[in-house]
XYZ file of C-alpha atoms in Angstrom:
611
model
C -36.774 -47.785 13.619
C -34.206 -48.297 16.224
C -33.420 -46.783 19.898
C -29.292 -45.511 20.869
C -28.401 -45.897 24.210
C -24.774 -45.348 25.117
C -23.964 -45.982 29.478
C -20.904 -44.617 30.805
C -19.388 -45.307 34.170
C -17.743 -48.159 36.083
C -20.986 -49.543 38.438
C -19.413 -52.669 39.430
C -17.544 -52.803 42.908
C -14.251 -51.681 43.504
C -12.575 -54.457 44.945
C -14.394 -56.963 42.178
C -13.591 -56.146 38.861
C -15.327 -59.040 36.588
C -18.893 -57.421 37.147
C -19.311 -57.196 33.156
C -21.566 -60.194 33.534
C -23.597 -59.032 36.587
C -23.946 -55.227 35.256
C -26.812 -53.034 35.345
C -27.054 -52.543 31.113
C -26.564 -56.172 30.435
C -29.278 -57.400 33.762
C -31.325 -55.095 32.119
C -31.402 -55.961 28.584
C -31.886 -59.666 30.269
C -34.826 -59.302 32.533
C -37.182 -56.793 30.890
C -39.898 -58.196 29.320
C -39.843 -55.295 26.912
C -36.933 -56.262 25.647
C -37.084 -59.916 23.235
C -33.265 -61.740 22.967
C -32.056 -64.617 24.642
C -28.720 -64.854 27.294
C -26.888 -66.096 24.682
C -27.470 -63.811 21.831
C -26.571 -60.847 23.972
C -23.680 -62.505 24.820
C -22.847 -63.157 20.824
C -23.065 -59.532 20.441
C -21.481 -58.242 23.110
C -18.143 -60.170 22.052
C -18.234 -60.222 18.600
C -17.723 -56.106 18.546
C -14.907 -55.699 16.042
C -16.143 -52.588 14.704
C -16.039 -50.614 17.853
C -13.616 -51.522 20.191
C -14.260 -48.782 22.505
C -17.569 -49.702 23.585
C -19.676 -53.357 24.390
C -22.204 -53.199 22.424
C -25.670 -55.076 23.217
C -28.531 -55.454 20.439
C -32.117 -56.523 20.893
C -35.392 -56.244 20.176
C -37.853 -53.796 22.162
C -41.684 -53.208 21.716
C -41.915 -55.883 19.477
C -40.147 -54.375 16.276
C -38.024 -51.639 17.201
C -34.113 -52.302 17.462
C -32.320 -51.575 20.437
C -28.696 -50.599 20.326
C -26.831 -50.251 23.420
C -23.612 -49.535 23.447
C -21.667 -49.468 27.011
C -18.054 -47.909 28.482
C -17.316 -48.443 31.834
C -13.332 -47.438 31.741
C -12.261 -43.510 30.895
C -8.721 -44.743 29.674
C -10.637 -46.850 27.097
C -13.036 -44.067 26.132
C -10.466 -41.525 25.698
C -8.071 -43.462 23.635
C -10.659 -43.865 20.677
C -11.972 -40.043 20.668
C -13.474 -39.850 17.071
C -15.708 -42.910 18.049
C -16.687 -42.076 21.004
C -17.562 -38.779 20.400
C -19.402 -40.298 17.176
C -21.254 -42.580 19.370
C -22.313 -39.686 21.715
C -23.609 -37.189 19.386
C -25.820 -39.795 18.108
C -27.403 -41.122 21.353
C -30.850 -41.412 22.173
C -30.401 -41.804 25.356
C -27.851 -41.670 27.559
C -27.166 -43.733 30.921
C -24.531 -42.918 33.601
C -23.221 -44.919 36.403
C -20.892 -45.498 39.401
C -21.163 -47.304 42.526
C -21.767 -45.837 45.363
C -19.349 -46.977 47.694
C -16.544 -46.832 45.157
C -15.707 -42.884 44.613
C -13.070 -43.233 42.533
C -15.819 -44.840 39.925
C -17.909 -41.068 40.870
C -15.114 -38.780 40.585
C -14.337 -40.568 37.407
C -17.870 -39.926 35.893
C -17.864 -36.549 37.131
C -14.430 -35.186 35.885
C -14.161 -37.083 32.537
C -17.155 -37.999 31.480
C -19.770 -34.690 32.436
C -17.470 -32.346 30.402
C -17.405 -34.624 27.097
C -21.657 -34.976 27.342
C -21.784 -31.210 28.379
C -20.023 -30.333 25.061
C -22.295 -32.865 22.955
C -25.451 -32.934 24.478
C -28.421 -31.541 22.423
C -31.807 -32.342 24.088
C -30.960 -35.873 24.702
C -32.144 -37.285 28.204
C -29.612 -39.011 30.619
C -30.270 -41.348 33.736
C -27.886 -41.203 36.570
C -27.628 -44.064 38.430
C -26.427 -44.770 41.686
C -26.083 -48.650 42.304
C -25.017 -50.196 45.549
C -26.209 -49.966 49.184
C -23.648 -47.567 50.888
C -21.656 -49.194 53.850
C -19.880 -46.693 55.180
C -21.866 -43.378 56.052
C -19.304 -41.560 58.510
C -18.665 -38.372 56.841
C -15.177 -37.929 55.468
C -12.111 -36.212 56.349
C -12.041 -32.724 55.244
C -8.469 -32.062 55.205
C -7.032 -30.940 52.423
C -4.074 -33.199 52.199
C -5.956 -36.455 53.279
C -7.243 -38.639 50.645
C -8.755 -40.753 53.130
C -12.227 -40.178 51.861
C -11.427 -42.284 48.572
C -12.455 -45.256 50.118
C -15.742 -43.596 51.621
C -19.401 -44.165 50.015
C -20.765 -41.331 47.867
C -23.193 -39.497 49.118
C -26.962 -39.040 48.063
C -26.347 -35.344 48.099
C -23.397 -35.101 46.073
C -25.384 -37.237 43.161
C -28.402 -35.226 43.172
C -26.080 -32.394 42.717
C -24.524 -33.299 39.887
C -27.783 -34.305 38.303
C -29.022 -31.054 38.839
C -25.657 -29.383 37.005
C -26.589 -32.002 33.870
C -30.256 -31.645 34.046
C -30.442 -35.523 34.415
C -32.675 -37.868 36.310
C -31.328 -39.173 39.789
C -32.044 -42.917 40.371
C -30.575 -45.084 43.376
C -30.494 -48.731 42.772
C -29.775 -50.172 45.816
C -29.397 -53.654 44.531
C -30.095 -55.294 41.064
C -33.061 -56.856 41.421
C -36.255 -57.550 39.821
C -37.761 -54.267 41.781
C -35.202 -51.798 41.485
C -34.095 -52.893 37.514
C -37.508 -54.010 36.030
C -40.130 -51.771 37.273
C -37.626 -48.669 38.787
C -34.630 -47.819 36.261
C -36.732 -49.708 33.479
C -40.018 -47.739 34.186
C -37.518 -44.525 33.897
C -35.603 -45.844 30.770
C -38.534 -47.360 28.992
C -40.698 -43.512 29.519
C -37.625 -41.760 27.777
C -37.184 -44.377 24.904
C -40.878 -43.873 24.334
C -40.331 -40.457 23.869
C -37.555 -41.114 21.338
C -40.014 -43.209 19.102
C -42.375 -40.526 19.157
C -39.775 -37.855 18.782
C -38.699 -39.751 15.512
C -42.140 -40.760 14.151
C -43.480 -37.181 14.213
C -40.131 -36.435 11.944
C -40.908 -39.106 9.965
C -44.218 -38.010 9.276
C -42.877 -33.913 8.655
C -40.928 -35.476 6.085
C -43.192 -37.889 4.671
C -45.827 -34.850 4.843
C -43.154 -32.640 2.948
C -42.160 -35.252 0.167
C -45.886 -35.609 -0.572
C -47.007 -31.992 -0.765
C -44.103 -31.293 -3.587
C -44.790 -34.506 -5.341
C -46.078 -32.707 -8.256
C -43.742 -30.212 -8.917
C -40.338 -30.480 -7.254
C -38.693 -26.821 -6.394
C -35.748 -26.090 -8.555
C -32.148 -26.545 -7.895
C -30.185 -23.012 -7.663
C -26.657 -23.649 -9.896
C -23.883 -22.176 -8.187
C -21.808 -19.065 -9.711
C -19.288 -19.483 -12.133
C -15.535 -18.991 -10.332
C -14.548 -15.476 -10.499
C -11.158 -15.182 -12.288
C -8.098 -15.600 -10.179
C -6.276 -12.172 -10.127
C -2.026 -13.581 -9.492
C 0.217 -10.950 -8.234
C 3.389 -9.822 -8.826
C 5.823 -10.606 -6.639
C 8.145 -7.442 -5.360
C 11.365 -6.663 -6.854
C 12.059 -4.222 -4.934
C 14.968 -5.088 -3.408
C 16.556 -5.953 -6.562
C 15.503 -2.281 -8.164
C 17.719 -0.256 -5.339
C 20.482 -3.174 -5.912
C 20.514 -2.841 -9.748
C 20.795 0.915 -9.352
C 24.287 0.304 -7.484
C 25.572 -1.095 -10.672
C 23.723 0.885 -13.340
C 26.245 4.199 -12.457
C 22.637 6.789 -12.931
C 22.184 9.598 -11.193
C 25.382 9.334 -9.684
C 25.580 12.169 -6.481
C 28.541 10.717 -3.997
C 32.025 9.715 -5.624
C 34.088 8.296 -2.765
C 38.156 8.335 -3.546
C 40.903 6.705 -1.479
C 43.602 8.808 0.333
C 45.573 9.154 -2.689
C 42.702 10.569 -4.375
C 42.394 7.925 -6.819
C 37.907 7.080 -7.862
C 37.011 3.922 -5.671
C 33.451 3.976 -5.988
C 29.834 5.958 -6.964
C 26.885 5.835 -4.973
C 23.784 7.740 -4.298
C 23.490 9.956 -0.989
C 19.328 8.788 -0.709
C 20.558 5.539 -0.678
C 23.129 5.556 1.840
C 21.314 8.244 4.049
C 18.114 5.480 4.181
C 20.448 3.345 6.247
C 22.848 5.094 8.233
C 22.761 8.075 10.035
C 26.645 8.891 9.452
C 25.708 9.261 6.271
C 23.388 11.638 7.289
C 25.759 13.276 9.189
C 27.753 13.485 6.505
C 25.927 14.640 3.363
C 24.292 17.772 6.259
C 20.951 16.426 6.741
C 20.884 16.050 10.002
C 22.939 18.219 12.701
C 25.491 16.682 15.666
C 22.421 18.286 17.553
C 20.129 16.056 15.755
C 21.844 12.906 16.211
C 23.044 13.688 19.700
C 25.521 10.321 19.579
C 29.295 11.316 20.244
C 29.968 7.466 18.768
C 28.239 8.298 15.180
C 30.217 11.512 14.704
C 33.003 10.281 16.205
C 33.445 7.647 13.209
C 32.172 9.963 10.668
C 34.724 12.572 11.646
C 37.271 9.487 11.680
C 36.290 7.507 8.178
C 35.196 10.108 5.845
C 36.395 13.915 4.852
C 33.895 16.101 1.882
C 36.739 17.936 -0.301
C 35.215 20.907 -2.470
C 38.740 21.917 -3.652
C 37.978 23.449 -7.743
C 41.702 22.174 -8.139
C 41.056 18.494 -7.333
C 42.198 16.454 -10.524
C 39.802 15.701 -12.300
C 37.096 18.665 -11.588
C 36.965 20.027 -14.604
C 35.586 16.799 -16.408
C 32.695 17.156 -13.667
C 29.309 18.523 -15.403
C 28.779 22.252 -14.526
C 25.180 21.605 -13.503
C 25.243 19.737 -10.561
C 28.508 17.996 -10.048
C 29.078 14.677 -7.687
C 30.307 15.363 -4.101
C 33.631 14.012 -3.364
C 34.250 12.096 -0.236
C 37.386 11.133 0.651
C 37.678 7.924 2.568
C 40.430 8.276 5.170
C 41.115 4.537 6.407
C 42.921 2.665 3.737
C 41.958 -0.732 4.774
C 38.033 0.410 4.983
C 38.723 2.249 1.147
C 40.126 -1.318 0.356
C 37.127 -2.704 0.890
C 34.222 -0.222 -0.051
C 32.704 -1.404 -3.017
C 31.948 -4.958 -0.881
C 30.640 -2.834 1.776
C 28.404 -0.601 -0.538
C 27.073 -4.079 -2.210
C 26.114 -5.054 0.971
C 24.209 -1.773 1.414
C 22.186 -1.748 -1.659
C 21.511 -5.693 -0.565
C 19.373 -4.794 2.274
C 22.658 -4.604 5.106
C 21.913 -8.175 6.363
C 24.210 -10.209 4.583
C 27.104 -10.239 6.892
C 28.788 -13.817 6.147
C 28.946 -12.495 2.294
C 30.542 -9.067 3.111
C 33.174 -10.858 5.973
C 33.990 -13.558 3.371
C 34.484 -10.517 0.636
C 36.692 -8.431 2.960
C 38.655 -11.483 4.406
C 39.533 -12.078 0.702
C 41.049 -9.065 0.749
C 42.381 -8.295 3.755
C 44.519 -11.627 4.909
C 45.156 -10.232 8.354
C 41.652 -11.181 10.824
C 42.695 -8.641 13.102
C 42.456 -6.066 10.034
C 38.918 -7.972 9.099
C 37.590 -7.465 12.433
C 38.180 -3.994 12.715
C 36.695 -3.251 9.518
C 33.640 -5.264 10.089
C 33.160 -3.449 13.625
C 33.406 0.289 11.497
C 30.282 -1.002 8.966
C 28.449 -2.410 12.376
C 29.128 1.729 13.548
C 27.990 3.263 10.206
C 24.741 1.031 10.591
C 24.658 1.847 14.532
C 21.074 3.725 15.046
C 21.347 6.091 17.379
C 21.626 6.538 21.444
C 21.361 2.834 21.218
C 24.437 0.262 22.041
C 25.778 -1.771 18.743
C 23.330 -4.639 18.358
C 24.910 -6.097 15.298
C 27.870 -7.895 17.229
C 27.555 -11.760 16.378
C 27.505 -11.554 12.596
C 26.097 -15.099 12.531
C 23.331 -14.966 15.015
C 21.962 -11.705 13.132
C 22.056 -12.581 9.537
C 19.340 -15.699 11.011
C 17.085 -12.834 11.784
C 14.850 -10.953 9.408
C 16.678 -8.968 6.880
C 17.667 -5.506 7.929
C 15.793 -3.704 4.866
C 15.843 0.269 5.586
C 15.209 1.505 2.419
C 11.110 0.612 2.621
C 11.064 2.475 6.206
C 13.651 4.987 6.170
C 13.271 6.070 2.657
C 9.751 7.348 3.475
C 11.640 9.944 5.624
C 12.519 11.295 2.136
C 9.254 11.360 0.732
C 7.811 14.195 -0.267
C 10.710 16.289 1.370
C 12.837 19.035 -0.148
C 15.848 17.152 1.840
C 18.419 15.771 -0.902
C 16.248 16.255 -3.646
C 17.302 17.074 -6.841
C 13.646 17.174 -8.816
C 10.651 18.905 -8.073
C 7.177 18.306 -9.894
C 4.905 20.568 -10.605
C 0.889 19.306 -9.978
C -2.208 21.457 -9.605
C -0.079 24.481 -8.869
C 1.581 22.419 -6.167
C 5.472 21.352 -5.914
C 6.359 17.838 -4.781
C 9.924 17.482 -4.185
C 11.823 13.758 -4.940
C 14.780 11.835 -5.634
C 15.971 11.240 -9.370
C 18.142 7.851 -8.037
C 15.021 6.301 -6.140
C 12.470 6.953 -9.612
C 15.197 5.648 -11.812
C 15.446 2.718 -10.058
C 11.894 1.997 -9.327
C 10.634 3.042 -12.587
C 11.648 2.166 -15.980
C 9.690 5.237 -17.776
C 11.000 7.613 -15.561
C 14.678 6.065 -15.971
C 14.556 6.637 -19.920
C 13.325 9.944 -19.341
C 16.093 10.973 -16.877
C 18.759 9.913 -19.072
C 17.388 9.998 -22.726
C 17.826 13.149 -24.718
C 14.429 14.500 -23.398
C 13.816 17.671 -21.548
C 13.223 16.161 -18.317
C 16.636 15.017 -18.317
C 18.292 18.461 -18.008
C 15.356 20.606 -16.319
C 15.501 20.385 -12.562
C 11.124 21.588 -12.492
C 8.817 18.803 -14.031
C 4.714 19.432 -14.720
C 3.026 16.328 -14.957
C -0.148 16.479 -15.914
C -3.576 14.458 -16.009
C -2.803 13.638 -12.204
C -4.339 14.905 -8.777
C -1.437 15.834 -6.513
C -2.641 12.893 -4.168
C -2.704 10.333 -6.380
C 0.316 11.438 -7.786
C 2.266 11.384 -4.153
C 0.448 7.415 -3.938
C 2.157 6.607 -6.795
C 5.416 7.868 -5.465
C 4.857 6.155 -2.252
C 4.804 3.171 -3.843
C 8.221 3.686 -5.284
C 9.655 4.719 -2.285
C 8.140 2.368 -0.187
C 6.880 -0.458 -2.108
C 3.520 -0.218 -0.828
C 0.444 1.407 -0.723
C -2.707 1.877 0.497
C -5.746 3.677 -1.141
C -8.501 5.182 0.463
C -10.942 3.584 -1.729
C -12.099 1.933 -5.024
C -12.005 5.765 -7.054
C -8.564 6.546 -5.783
C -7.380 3.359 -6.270
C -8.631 3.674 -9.750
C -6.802 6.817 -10.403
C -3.877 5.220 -8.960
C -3.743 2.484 -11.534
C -4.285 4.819 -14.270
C -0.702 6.916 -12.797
C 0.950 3.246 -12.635
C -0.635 2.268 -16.384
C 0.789 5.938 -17.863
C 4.380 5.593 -16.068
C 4.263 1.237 -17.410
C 4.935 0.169 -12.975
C 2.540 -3.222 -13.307
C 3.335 -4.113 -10.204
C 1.549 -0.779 -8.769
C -1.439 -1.994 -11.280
C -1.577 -5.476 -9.925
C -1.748 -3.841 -6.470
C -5.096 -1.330 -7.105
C -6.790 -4.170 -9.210
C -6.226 -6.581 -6.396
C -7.684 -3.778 -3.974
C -10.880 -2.832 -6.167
C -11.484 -6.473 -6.318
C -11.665 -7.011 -2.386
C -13.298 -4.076 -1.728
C -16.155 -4.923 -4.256
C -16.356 -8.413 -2.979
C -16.524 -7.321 0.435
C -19.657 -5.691 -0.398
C -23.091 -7.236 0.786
C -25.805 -7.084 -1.944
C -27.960 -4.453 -0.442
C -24.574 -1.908 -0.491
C -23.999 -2.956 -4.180
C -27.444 -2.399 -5.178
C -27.666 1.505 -2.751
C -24.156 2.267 -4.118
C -23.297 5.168 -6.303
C -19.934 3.615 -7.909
C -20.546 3.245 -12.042
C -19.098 -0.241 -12.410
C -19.606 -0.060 -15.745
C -17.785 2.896 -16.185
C -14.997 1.427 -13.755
C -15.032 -1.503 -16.703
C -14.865 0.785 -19.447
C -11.519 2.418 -17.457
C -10.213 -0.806 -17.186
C -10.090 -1.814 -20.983
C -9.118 1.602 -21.839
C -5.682 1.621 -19.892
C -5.073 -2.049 -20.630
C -6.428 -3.303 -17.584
C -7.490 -6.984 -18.907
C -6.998 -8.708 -15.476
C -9.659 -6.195 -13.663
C -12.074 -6.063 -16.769
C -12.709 -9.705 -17.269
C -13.193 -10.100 -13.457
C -15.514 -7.074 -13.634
C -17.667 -8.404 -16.453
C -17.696 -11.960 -14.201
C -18.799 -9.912 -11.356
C -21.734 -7.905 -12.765
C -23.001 -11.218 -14.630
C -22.785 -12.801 -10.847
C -24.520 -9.902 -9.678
C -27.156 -9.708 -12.991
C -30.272 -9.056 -10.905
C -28.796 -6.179 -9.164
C -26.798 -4.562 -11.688
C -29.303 -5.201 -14.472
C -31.929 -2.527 -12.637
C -29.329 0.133 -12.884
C -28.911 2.987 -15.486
C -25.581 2.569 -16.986
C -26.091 -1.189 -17.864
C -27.450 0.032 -21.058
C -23.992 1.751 -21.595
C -22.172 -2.396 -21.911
C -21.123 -2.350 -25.645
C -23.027 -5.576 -27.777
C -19.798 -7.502 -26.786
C -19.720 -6.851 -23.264
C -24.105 -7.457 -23.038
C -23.671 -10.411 -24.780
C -21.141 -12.039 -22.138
C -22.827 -11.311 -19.129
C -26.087 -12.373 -20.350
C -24.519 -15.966 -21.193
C -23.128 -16.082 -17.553
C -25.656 -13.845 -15.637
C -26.517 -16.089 -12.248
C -29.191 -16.688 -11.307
C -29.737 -17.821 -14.874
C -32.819 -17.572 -17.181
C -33.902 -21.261 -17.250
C -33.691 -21.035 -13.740
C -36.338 -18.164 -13.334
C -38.388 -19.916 -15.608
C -38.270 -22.864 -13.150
C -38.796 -20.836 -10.188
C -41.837 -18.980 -11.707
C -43.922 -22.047 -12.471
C -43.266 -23.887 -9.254
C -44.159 -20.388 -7.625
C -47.201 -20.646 -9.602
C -47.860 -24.058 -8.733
C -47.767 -23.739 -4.997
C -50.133 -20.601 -5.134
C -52.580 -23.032 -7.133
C -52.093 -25.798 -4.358
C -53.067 -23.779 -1.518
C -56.794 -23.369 -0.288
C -58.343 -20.447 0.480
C -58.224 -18.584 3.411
C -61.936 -18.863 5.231
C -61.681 -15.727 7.325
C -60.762 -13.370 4.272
């Protein structure tokens, strides 16, 4: 058995700094008559301290056969530069000893600033000494000024160390010399009653444990096995951004053909897309008023860029389908029309790229004064407005986070009758939307559009098998590339819409959001709750769900003794039964186990004599 004692604090005198030989650890350790070990083996140890260079360390021999370990700081710099073991060395003290010299305060303030904050942190029921060593010789009181530091020099006070022991809960000693009165029978008497108290401290644990390890000699309780690790669900990463870029080049549901001033085809586009970013467009295609905007700027350069011609007689009209022709826009400014398919590439790219679209225009346009001015018209279609132009240093912007409307500002659009050109029909409900955004977003939706299918040429759509709020999550997602159910059966439904329309992205999503909700759950709400899990399974397999169903047979096998008491475990097929009860947790064997040492213990204990 051994005794820790760490000491902290310079006690030597200020003006004398070899005192290591003459301290108050090391007269100690050397006069007790507790304490067996020569001069000279002390001084073996305290030199020979590789391991810790931090600390002196002193060893002996106290009561005969316990070890004592002392290990002694007096600098801060020193302390503080080897944090891990000091702190080590702290944490694991019996005992801990503080001291400064009285007429040296810089020694006290050091102790009280550095060193009281570190023990505060790690001390745990460990008793510490203050000691005050030295006979003061100087007891004027000091300067109170605020800017004199005259008192540095001045003795420290008996007051001011009976204070602090009170803030640490310590014991106060003053040593006023280190002699065989004040170090063998005062500070020992103290140290010696606390490391008595340490013994006993760890021979009554000693004996718990001893006590413990005999009373389950016989039959040792057994060891709980952890859970198997649940399956790793790995998501999808968006495309998103590719989806509205693809549909740029794709030419479907084409409803904006923009010409040059000689009314020659530029380019297609779709008016959802454009109107998600700018609000000329806006301004344009009539969905929002001059009153609306209220920004003479933004009308100003729609008035000046683009003209809407409706004329029957423009060439080419009577190729246009009858149904639902394109809207022409004429682009007035030649050297803008020059450029307009690089400017409605950058568009569908998220409007962020700038260096790509100047580089693409200055390839076309040699003159920079005719690159400028067409790079200042895109920063106006972009402006937002009643603020000023933001987008001015191409270069500093493009460094920022990508300016991606379409995830915002196409939820403007959702579930509005504004530019839509499709309405579905749900539990005797309509729900307006946008053939270009679902053909882009959706590859089922995309054949049906444009395959020889009935959807293709009718403007109403029932869909059926769908709540009208599901159905409207589902489109959310494809405007917005998110969503958000309100909980497990919704988010269920919702993965049965993505499953029948092939989005796996969407399915990812609402497995990935039944799975944290049900691990979320404490055992008590799993056990109270009125969620079929096995029925959820059964869902699962049935639309092709094999991510969610494996982790849901892993989870009720995890969760056997809570799921097993419920109805509609009967309802797992032979299959399903057979899997969880190979992996059910806590397992069989381990029941077994925990039965007989139950049983055991119950046989070990006496009777009770008052019953």
């Amino acid at each position: 058995m051994s005794i820790h004692i760490v000491a902290l604090g310079n006690e030597g005198d200020a003006f004398h700094q070899d005192n290591r030989s003459s301290g108050l650890i090391r007269t100690y350790l050397g006069r007790s008559p507790l304490v067996s070990g020569d001069e000279s083996s002390l001084l073996l140890n305290a030199t020979s301290t590789v391991a810790r260079p931090v600390f002196t360390e002193y060893q002996a021999s106290a009561f005969g056969n316990v070890k004592l370990v002392v290990h002694d700081c007096p600098v801060w710099d020193i302390f503080d530069s080897d944090w891990y073991t000091s702190r080590n060395l702290i944490g694991g003290a019996d005992i801990i000893v503080i001291k400064y010299n009285v007429n040296d305060k810089f020694s006290f303030h050091e102790v009280k600033d550095n060193y009281i904050p570190v023990i505060k942190r790690a001390l745990n029921s460990v008793p510490v000494i203050i000691a005050a060593v030295g006979t003061r010789q100087n007891e004027e009181l000091p300067c109170t000024c605020p800017l004199c530091t005259s008192d540095r020099g001045s003795c420290v006070s008996t007051t001011e160390g009976i204070q602090l022991a009170k803030e640490l809960g310590a014991t106060y000693l003053e040593l006023h010399s280190l002699d065989d009165f004040y170090i063998g029978k005062y500070f020992g008497g103290v140290l010696e009653y606390f490391m008595i108290q340490a013994l006993n401290q760890k021979t009554s644990e000693k004996m718990k444990k001893r006590k413990m390890s005999n009373s389950f000699h016989g039959i040792r309780p057994p060891q709980l096995e952890q859970p198997e690790k649940m399956p790793v669900l790995k998501a999808e990463a968006s495309h998103y951004n590719a989806d509205l870029n693809n549909l740029l080049f794709c030419c479907q549901c084409v409803d904006v053909v923009f010409y040059n001033p000689d009314l020659k085809e530029v380019a297609e586009a779709h008016k959802i897309v454009l109107c998600a970013v700018s609000h000329v467009f806006m301004l344009l295609f009539n969905v929002k008023s001059p009153a609306d905007i209220q920004d003479s700027s933004i009308i100003r350069t729609t008035q000046d860029l683009f003209a809407i011609n409706r004329d029957p007689a423009f060439p080419g009209a009577s190729q246009e389908s009858p149904g639902n022709p394109p809207l022409r826009v004429i682009v007035k400014d030649a050297l803008f029309c020059s450029c307009l398919s690089d400017i409605l590439r950058f568009i569908y790219s998220g409007a962020f790229q700038w260096e790509e679209l100047e580089e693409d225009i200055r390839k076309k346009l040699k003159d920079s004064g005719d690159v400028s001015n067409v790079i200042e018209k895109v920063k106006c279609i972009l402006k937002t407005p009643g603020k000023f132009n933001c987008l001015r240093n191409c270069k500093t912007y493009q460094a920022r986070k990508p300016l991606w409307f379409y995830n915002t500002s196409l939820k403007f659009f959702l579930n509005k009758p504004m530019l839509a050109d499709v309405v579905f029909e749900i539990q005797g409900t309509t729900v307006p939307a946008h053939r270009a955004v679902l053909v882009a977003r959706c590859e089922v939706m995309a054949a049906m559009f444009n395959g020889n299918y009935m959807e293709a040429k009718s403007v109403l759509i029932p869909v059926y098998g769908v709540s009208k709020e599901t159905f409207l999550s589902f489109l959310e997602y494809l405007y917005t590339d998110s969503c958000c159910p309100a909980g497990i059966f919704q988010a269920m439904c919702l993965l049965i819409c993505a499953e029948m329309y092939q989005v796996s992205r969407l399915q990812h999503i609402c497995e990935l959001f039944i799975i944290t909700q049900l691990q979320s759950m404490p055992s008590r709400e799993l056990a109270s709750m009125n969620l079929d899990i096995v029925d959820l399974l059964k869902k699962a397999k049935f639309h092709h769900s094999d991510c969610l169903s494996t982790w849901l047979l892993h989870f009720i096998a995890t969760n056997y003794l809570i799921f097993s008491q419920k109805p509609e475990f009967q309802d797992l097929s032979v299959e399903e039964r057979s899997f969880v009860e190979k992996h059910r947790w806590p397992s069989n064997m381990y029941l077994k186990q925990l039965a007989e040492y139950r049983k055991y213990i119950h046989s070990q204990k006496c009777r009770c004599l008052v019953m």
